[in-house]
PDB file of C-alpha atoms (C1' of nucleotides) in Angstrom:
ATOM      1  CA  UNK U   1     -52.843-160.356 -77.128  1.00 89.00           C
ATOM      2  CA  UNK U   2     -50.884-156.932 -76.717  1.00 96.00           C
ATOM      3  CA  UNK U   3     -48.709-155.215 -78.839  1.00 97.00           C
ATOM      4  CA  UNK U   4     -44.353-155.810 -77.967  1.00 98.00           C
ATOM      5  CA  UNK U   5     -43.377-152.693 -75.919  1.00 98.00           C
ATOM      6  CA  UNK U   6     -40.410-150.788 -77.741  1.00 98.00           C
ATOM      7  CA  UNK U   7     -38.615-150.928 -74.265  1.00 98.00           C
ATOM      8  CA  UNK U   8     -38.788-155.000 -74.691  1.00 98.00           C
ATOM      9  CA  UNK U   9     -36.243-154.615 -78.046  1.00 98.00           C
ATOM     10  CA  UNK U  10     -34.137-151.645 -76.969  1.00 98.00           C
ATOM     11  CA  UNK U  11     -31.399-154.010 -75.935  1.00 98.00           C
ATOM     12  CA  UNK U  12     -28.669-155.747 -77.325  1.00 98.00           C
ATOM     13  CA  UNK U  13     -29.631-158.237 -80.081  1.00 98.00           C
ATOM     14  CA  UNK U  14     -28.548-161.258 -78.497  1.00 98.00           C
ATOM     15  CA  UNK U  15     -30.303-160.356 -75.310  1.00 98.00           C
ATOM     16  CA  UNK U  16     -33.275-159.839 -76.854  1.00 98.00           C
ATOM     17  CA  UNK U  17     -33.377-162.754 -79.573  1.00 98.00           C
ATOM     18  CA  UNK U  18     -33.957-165.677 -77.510  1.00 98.00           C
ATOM     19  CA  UNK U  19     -37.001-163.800 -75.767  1.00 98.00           C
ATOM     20  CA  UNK U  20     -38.464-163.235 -79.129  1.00 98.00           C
ATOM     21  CA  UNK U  21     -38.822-166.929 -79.723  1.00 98.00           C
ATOM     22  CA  UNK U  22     -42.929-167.741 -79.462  1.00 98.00           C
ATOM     23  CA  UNK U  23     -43.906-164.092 -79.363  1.00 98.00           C
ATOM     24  CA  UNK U  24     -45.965-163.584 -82.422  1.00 98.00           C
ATOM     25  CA  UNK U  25     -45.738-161.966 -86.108  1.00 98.00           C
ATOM     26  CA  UNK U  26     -48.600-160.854 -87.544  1.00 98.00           C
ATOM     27  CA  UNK U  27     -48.910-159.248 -91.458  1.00 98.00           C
ATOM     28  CA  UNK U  28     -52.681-158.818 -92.558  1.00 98.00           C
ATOM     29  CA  UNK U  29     -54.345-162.072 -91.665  1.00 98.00           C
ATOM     30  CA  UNK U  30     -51.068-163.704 -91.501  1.00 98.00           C
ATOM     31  CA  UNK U  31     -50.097-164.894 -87.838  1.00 98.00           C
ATOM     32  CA  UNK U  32     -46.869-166.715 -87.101  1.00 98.00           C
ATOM     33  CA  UNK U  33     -45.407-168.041 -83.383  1.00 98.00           C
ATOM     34  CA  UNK U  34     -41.520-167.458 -84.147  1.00 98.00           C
ATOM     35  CA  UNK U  35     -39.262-170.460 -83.758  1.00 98.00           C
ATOM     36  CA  UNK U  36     -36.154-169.069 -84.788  1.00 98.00           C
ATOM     37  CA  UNK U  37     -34.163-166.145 -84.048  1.00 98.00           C
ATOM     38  CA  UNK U  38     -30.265-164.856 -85.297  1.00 98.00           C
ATOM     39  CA  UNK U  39     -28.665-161.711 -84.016  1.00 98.00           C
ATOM     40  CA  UNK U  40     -26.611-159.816 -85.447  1.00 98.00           C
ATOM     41  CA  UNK U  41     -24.792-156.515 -84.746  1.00 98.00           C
ATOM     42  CA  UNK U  42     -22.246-153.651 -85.773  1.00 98.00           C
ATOM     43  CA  UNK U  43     -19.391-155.317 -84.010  1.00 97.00           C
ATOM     44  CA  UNK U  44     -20.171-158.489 -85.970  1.00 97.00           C
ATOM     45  CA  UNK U  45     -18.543-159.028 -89.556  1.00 97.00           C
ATOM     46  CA  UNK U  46     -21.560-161.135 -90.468  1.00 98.00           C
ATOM     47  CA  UNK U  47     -23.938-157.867 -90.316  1.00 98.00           C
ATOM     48  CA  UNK U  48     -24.992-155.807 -92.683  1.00 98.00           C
ATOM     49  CA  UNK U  49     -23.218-153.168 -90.352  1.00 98.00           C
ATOM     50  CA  UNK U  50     -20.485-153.936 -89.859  1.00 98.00           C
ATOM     51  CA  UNK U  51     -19.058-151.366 -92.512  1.00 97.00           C
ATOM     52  CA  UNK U  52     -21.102-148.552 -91.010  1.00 97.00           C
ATOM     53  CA  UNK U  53     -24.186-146.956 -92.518  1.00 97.00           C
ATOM     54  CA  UNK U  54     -25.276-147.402 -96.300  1.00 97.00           C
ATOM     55  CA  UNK U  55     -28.704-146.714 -98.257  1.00 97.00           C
ATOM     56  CA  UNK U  56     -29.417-150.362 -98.055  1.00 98.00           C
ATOM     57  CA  UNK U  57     -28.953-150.628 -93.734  1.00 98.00           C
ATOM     58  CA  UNK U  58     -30.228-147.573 -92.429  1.00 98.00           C
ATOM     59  CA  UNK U  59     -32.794-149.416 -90.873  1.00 98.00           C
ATOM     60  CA  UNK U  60     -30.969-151.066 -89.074  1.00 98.00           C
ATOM     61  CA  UNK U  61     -28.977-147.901 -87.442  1.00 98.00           C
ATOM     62  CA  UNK U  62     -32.524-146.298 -86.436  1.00 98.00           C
ATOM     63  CA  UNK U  63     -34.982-147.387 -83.859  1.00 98.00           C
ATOM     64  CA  UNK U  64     -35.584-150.260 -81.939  1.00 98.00           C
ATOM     65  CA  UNK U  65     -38.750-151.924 -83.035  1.00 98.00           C
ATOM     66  CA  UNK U  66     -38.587-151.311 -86.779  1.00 98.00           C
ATOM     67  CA  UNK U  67     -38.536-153.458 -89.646  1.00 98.00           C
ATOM     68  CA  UNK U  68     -35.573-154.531 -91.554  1.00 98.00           C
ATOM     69  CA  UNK U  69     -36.044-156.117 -94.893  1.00 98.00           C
ATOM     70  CA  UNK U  70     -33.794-156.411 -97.347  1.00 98.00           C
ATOM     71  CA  UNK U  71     -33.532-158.462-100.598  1.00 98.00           C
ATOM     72  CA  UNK U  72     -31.318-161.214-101.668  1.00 98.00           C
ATOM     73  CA  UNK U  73     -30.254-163.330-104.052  1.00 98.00           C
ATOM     74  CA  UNK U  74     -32.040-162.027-106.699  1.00 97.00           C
ATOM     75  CA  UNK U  75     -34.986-163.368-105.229  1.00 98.00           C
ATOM     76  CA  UNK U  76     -35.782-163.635-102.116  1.00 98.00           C
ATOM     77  CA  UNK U  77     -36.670-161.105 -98.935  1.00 98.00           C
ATOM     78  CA  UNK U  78     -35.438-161.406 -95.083  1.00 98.00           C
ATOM     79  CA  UNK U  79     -36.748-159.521 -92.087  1.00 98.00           C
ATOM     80  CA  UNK U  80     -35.526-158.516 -89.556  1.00 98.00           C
ATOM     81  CA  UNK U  81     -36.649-156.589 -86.059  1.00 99.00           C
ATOM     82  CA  UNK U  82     -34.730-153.892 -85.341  1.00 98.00           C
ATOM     83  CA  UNK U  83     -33.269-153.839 -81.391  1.00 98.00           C
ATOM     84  CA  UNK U  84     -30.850-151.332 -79.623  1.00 98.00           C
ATOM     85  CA  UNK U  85     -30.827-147.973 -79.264  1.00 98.00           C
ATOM     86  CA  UNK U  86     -30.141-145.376 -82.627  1.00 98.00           C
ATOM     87  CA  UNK U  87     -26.769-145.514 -84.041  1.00 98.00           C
ATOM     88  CA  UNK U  88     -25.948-149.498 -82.471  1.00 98.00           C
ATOM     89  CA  UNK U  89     -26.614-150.911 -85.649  1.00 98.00           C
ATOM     90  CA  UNK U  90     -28.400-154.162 -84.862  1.00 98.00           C
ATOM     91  CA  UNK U  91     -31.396-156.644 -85.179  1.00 98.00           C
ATOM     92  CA  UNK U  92     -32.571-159.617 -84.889  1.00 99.00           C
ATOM     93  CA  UNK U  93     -33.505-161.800 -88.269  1.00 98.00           C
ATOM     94  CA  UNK U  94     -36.655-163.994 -88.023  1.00 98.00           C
ATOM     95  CA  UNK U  95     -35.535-167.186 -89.477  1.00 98.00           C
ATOM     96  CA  UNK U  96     -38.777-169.180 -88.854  1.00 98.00           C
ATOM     97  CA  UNK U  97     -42.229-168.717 -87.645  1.00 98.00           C
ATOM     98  CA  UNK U  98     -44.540-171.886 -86.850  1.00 98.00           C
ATOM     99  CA  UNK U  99     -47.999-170.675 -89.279  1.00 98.00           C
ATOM    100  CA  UNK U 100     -51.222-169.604 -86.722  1.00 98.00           C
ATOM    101  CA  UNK U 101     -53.757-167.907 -88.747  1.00 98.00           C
ATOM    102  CA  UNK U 102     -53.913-167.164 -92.233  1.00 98.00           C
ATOM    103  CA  UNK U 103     -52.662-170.697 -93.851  1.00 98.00           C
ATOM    104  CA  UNK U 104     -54.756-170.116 -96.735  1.00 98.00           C
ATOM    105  CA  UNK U 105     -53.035-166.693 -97.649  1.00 98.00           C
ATOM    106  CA  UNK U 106     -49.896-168.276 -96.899  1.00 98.00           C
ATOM    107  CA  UNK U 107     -50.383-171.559 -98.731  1.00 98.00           C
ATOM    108  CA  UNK U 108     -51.381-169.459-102.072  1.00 98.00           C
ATOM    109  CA  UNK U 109     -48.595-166.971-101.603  1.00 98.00           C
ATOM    110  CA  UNK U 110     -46.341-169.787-101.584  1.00 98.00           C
ATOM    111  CA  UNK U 111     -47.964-172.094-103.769  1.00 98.00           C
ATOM    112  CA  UNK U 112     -47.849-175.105-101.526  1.00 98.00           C
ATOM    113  CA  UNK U 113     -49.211-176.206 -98.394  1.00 97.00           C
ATOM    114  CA  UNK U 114     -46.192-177.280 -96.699  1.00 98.00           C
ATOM    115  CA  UNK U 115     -43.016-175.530 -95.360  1.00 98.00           C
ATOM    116  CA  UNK U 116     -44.840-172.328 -95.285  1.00 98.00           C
ATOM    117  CA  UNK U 117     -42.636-170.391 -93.082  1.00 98.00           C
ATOM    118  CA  UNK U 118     -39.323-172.298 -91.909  1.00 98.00           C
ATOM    119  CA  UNK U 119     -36.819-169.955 -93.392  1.00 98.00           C
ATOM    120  CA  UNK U 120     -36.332-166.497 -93.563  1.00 98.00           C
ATOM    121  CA  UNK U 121     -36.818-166.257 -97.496  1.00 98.00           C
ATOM    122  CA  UNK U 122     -40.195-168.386 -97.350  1.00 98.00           C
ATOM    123  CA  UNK U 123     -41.319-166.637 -94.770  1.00 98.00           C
ATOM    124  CA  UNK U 124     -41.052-163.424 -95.885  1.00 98.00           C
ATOM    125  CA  UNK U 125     -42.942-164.702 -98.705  1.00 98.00           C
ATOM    126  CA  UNK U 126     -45.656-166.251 -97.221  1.00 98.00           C
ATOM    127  CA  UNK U 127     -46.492-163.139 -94.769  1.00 98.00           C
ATOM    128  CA  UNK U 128     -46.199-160.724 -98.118  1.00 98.00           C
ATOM    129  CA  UNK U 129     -43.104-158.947 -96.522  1.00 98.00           C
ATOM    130  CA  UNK U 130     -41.133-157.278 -99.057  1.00 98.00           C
ATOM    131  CA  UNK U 131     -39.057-154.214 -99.182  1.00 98.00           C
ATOM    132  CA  UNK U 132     -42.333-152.064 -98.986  1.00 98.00           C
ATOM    133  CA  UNK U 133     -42.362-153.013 -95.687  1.00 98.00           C
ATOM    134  CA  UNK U 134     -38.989-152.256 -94.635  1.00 98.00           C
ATOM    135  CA  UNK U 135     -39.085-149.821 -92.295  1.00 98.00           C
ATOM    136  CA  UNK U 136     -43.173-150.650 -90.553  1.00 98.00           C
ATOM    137  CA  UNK U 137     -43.040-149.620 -86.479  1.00 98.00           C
ATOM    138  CA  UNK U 138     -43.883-152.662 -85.259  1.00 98.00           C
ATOM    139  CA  UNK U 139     -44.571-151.709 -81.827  1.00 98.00           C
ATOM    140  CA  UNK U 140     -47.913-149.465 -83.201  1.00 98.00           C
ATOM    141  CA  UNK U 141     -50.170-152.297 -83.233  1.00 94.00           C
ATOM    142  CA  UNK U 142     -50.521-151.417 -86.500  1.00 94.00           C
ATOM    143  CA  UNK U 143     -51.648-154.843 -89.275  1.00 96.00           C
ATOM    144  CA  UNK U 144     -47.717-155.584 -89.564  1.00 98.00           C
ATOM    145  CA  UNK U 145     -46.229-155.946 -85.948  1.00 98.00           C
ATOM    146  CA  UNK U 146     -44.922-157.566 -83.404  1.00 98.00           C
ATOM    147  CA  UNK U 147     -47.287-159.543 -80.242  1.00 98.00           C
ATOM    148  CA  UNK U 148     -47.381-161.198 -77.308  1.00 98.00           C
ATOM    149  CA  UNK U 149     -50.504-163.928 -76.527  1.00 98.00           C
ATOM    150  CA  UNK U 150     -48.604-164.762 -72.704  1.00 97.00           C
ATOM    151  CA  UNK U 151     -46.603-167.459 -74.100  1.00 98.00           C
ATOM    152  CA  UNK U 152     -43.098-167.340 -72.639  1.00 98.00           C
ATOM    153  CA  UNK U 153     -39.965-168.032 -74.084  1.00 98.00           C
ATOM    154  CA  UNK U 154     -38.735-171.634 -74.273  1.00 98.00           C
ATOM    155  CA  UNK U 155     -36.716-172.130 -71.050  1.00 97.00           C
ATOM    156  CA  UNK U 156     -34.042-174.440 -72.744  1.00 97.00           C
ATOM    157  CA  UNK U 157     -34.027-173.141 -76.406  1.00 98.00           C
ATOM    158  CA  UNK U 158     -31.373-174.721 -78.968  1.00 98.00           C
ATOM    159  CA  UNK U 159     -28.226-172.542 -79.275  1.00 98.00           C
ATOM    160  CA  UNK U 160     -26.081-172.623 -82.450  1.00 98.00           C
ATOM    161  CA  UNK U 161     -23.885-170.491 -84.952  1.00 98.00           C
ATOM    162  CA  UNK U 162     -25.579-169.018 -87.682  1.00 98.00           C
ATOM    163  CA  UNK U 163     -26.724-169.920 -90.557  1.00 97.00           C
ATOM    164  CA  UNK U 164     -25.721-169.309 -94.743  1.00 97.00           C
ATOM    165  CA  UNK U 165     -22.974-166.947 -93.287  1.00 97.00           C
ATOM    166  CA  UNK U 166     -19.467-167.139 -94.584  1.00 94.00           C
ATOM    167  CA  UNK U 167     -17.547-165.235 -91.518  1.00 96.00           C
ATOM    168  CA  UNK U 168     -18.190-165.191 -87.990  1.00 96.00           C
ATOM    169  CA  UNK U 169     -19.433-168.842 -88.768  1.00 96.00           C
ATOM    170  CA  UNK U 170     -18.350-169.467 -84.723  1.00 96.00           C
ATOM    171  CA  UNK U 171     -20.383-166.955 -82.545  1.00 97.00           C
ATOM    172  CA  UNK U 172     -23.300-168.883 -81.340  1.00 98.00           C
ATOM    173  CA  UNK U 173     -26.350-166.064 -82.403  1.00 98.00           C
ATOM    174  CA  UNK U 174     -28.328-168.967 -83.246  1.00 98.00           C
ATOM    175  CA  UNK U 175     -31.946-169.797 -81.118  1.00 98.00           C
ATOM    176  CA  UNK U 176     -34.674-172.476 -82.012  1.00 98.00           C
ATOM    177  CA  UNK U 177     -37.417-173.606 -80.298  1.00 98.00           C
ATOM    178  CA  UNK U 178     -37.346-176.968 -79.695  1.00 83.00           C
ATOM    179  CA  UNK U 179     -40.261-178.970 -80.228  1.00 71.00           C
ATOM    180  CA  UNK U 180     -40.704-181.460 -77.228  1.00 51.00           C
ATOM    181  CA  UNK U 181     -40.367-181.839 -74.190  1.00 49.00           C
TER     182      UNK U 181
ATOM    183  C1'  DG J   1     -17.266-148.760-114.549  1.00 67.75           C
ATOM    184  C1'  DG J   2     -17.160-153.514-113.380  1.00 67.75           C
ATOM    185  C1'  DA J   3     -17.052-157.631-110.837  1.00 67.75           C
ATOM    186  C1'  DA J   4     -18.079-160.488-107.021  1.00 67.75           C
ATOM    187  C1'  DC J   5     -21.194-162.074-103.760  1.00 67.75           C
ATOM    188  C1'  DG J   6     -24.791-163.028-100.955  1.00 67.75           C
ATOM    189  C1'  DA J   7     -28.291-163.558 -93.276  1.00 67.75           C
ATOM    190  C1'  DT J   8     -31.895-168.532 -99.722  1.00 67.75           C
ATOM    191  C1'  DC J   9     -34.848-171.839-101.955  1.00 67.75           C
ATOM    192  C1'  DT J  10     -36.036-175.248-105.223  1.00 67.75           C
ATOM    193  C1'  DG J  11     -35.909-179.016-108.227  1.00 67.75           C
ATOM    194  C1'  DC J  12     -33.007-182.442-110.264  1.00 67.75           C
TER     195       DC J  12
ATOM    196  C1'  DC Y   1     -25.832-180.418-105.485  1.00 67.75           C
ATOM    197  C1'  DA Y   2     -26.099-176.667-108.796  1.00 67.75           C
ATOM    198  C1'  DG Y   3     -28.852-173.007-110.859  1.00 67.75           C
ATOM    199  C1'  DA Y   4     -31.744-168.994-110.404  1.00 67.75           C
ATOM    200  C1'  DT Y   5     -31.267-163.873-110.543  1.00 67.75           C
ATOM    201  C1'  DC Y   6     -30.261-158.927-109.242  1.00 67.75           C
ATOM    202  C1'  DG Y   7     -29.246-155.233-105.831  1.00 67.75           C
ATOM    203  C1'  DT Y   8     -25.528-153.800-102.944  1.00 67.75           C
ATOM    204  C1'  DT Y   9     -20.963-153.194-102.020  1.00 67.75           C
ATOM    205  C1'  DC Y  10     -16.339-152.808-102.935  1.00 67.75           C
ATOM    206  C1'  DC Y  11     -12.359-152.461-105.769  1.00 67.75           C
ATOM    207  C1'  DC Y  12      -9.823-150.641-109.752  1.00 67.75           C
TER     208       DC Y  12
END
DNA sequence: GGAACGATCTGC
DNA sequence: CAGATCGTTCCC
């Protein structure tokens, strides 16, 4: 299991989104196989950047390989890696992970044993990301980054719009790996 | 200064 | 299907 080179996310979001799906997240003793990618970008009025830098997204203007998380509804946290080159302004959100290692930390984070990861806010929750975090290198091999066990990307992933956004609803950013076949 | 609104989740 | 809950952004 090696670390993600930075070169492998210093490219356009959408390029590199569907060949994050079953790379793998790891946070402490948290491991995750990601299932579910969205991309987003400056040019995009669904990003946080589309309106150009703010305190809140200047993340997601700096390097490729970074950590975006920002907070939510009140409540909840959503992470995103950061791809591109500095000053593009995008990243990919991690929308799912299917749980490897660390279900117990997970499971007691969340305070339930199912549906421990399958959406951005409960997943940021059950690998203890919050806005602390915002900002890790990922590529470092440091205890929150990004891997790659040899699995490859799904061949024939499901492509859809995006999800919980209210414009841009019709630009297909959307990959899941399907289970099956 | 104030109001509106979320890249969501949960329980009813 | 509506409520939770608060930081960020935008408008006056």
């Amino acid at each position: 299991m090696r670390r993600l080179r930075r070169s492998f996310l210093t490219r356009d979001s959408h390029v590199v989104a569907p060949e994050l799906l079953n790379k793998l997240l790891v946070a402490g003793p948290c491991v995750g196989r990601i299932v579910e990618v969205e991309a987003y970008d400056s040019t995009d009025p669904a990003s946080h950047t589309f309106r150009g830098v703010t305190k809140r997204n200047a993340i997601m203007f700096g390097r490729a390989g970074h950590l975006y998380v920002y907070f939510t509804y009140g409540m909840h946290h959503c992470a995103n890696v950061v791809t591109g080159r500095v000053g593009d302004g995008q990243a990919v959100l991690l929308r799912a992970v299917t749980p490897m290692s660390g279900l117990d930390v997970m499971a007691a984070r969340r305070g339930r044993t199912l549906h421990l990861a399958d959406g951005p806010g409960k997943l940021c929750q059950a690998f203890g990301l919050d806005l602390s975090a915002n900002g890790t290198d990922l590529c470092v091999g440091g205890a929150i980054g990004l891997y790659d066990d040899g699995v490859p990307p799904p061949e024939l992933p499901l492509i859809t719009p995006r999800i919980g956004i209210s414009v841009g609803v019709d630009t297909p950013w959307r990959w899941v790996a399907s289970s099956g076949t």
